XYZ file of C-alpha atoms in Angstrom:
171
model
C 92.084 -96.290 -53.405
C 92.803 -92.845 -50.724
C 90.076 -90.000 -51.059
C 92.278 -87.642 -52.672
C 93.009 -89.648 -55.724
C 88.773 -89.055 -56.231
C 88.583 -85.682 -56.483
C 89.299 -85.419 -59.513
C 88.331 -82.525 -62.968
C 85.511 -83.277 -65.225
C 88.513 -84.780 -67.694
C 90.269 -87.610 -65.423
C 86.612 -88.770 -64.428
C 85.978 -89.269 -67.988
C 89.005 -90.846 -68.597
C 87.817 -93.661 -65.805
C 83.922 -94.041 -66.072
C 85.249 -94.664 -70.058
C 87.929 -96.737 -68.744
C 85.528 -98.405 -66.283
C 82.665 -98.908 -68.712
C 85.318 -100.611 -70.929
C 85.480 -103.018 -67.805
C 81.929 -103.382 -68.997
C 81.639 -102.063 -64.989
C 78.097 -100.157 -64.621
C 78.978 -96.433 -63.527
C 76.448 -94.793 -61.677
C 76.328 -90.770 -61.683
C 74.918 -88.112 -58.558
C 74.734 -85.048 -58.022
C 74.242 -82.692 -55.089
C 75.121 -79.533 -53.396
C 75.737 -81.487 -50.045
C 76.456 -78.772 -47.532
C 76.390 -80.261 -44.546
C 76.608 -84.060 -45.445
C 73.736 -86.125 -42.614
C 73.006 -89.330 -42.382
C 70.473 -88.674 -45.147
C 72.892 -88.270 -47.054
C 75.483 -90.934 -46.643
C 72.027 -93.722 -46.763
C 71.504 -91.997 -50.148
C 74.887 -92.415 -51.547
C 75.008 -95.669 -50.490
C 71.596 -96.927 -51.519
C 72.857 -94.996 -56.139
C 76.216 -97.281 -55.501
C 74.371 -100.155 -55.021
C 72.474 -99.298 -59.152
C 75.817 -100.196 -59.703
C 79.254 -100.754 -59.426
C 81.374 -97.582 -59.407
C 79.627 -94.038 -58.391
C 80.289 -90.259 -59.067
C 79.673 -87.950 -57.575
C 78.723 -84.424 -58.956
C 79.416 -81.536 -56.811
C 78.031 -77.459 -57.368
C 81.176 -75.648 -56.578
C 80.509 -72.764 -54.251
C 79.905 -70.168 -56.932
C 76.718 -72.484 -57.830
C 75.236 -73.386 -54.579
C 75.236 -69.613 -53.981
C 73.310 -69.206 -57.088
C 70.785 -72.124 -55.602
C 70.316 -71.745 -52.298
C 71.083 -67.772 -51.406
C 74.327 -65.481 -50.177
C 74.552 -68.080 -46.643
C 75.241 -70.908 -48.415
C 77.496 -73.401 -48.791
C 78.652 -73.610 -45.102
C 81.621 -75.535 -46.420
C 83.494 -75.431 -48.986
C 83.707 -76.959 -52.255
C 87.044 -78.558 -51.373
C 85.736 -79.124 -47.950
C 82.571 -81.186 -49.452
C 84.169 -83.111 -51.662
C 87.015 -84.172 -49.073
C 84.926 -85.751 -47.021
C 82.304 -87.267 -49.642
C 85.209 -88.925 -51.046
C 85.990 -90.484 -47.818
C 83.201 -92.612 -48.674
C 83.524 -96.520 -49.200
C 80.638 -95.797 -51.442
C 81.771 -93.996 -53.168
C 84.617 -93.954 -56.095
C 84.622 -90.081 -58.048
C 84.049 -86.419 -57.271
C 84.122 -84.447 -59.810
C 82.493 -80.429 -59.406
C 80.701 -78.222 -61.749
C 79.725 -75.272 -61.554
C 76.886 -74.621 -63.115
C 73.469 -73.816 -62.168
C 72.476 -78.004 -63.370
C 74.782 -81.210 -64.243
C 73.751 -81.272 -67.351
C 76.673 -80.533 -69.463
C 78.622 -82.556 -67.186
C 76.244 -85.560 -67.542
C 76.508 -85.295 -71.218
C 80.333 -85.196 -70.442
C 80.754 -88.155 -67.804
C 78.111 -90.320 -70.290
C 77.521 -92.488 -66.876
C 75.447 -95.903 -67.111
C 72.909 -95.058 -64.044
C 71.474 -91.447 -63.310
C 69.775 -91.290 -59.710
C 68.346 -88.204 -58.177
C 66.014 -88.202 -55.216
C 62.332 -89.287 -54.837
C 61.323 -86.109 -54.624
C 62.150 -85.824 -58.301
C 60.028 -87.127 -61.380
C 62.274 -88.916 -63.758
C 60.975 -86.504 -66.355
C 61.832 -83.914 -64.301
C 65.059 -85.483 -63.471
C 68.441 -83.089 -66.035
C 70.645 -85.083 -67.924
C 67.784 -87.925 -67.815
C 66.570 -87.526 -72.041
C 70.583 -87.780 -72.698
C 71.634 -91.064 -70.111
C 67.997 -92.561 -72.038
C 68.806 -91.938 -75.102
C 72.583 -94.044 -74.420
C 70.012 -96.943 -72.755
C 71.171 -95.996 -69.473
C 68.851 -96.496 -66.715
C 67.350 -92.859 -64.743
C 66.752 -94.037 -61.379
C 64.882 -92.053 -57.994
C 65.450 -93.051 -54.796
C 63.467 -92.061 -51.354
C 65.219 -90.034 -48.858
C 65.662 -90.512 -44.645
C 62.128 -88.994 -43.065
C 63.134 -85.907 -41.332
C 66.960 -85.212 -42.469
C 68.081 -82.652 -44.699
C 70.885 -79.880 -44.774
C 68.325 -76.781 -43.887
C 66.361 -78.631 -41.457
C 70.250 -79.761 -39.624
C 71.395 -75.829 -39.994
C 68.048 -74.423 -38.761
C 68.533 -76.776 -35.508
C 71.990 -75.763 -34.938
C 70.630 -71.640 -35.066
C 67.713 -71.907 -33.084
C 70.437 -74.182 -30.035
C 72.935 -71.168 -30.962
C 69.826 -68.862 -30.389
C 68.487 -70.271 -26.969
C 72.150 -70.552 -25.471
C 72.541 -66.783 -25.685
C 76.183 -67.605 -26.778
C 78.421 -65.545 -28.764
C 81.261 -67.819 -27.872
C 82.788 -70.419 -30.359
C 83.485 -73.309 -28.475
C 84.594 -75.458 -31.045
C 84.759 -79.565 -31.267
């Protein structure tokens, strides 16, 4: 499936998940800002996908990221973040949510497995109660050491400041 077709509205995501579940496919859900995609994200998403047959990612909108991370974030727009995530082979659907937590989205989508990073305990994972109450699973995945969006941003700023550059060299 082309990556453009993986980016869906919440109603379409719910319909796809229902169809997959009718086909006896196990649907995994995770969420995050995914501001600057890095190797830690890729490994995390590949491991999340291994927990089931389909992987759906809930992505915070720009407004939600600003509320959670501050006015200087996100670095990349919600459209760009979704496009990059949708291009990954491990990802089957990408859906945005505007709330500060994905609780409403999780309750609407009703995934079979909810995955978060191991820095969360199951009892603090938003939506865990909902998934467990329906007989689903909640899993945590260890992060790739030394990889974070904040760390990437800090290294970019540090390199920029060291260079004294004011030019936009582009890529």
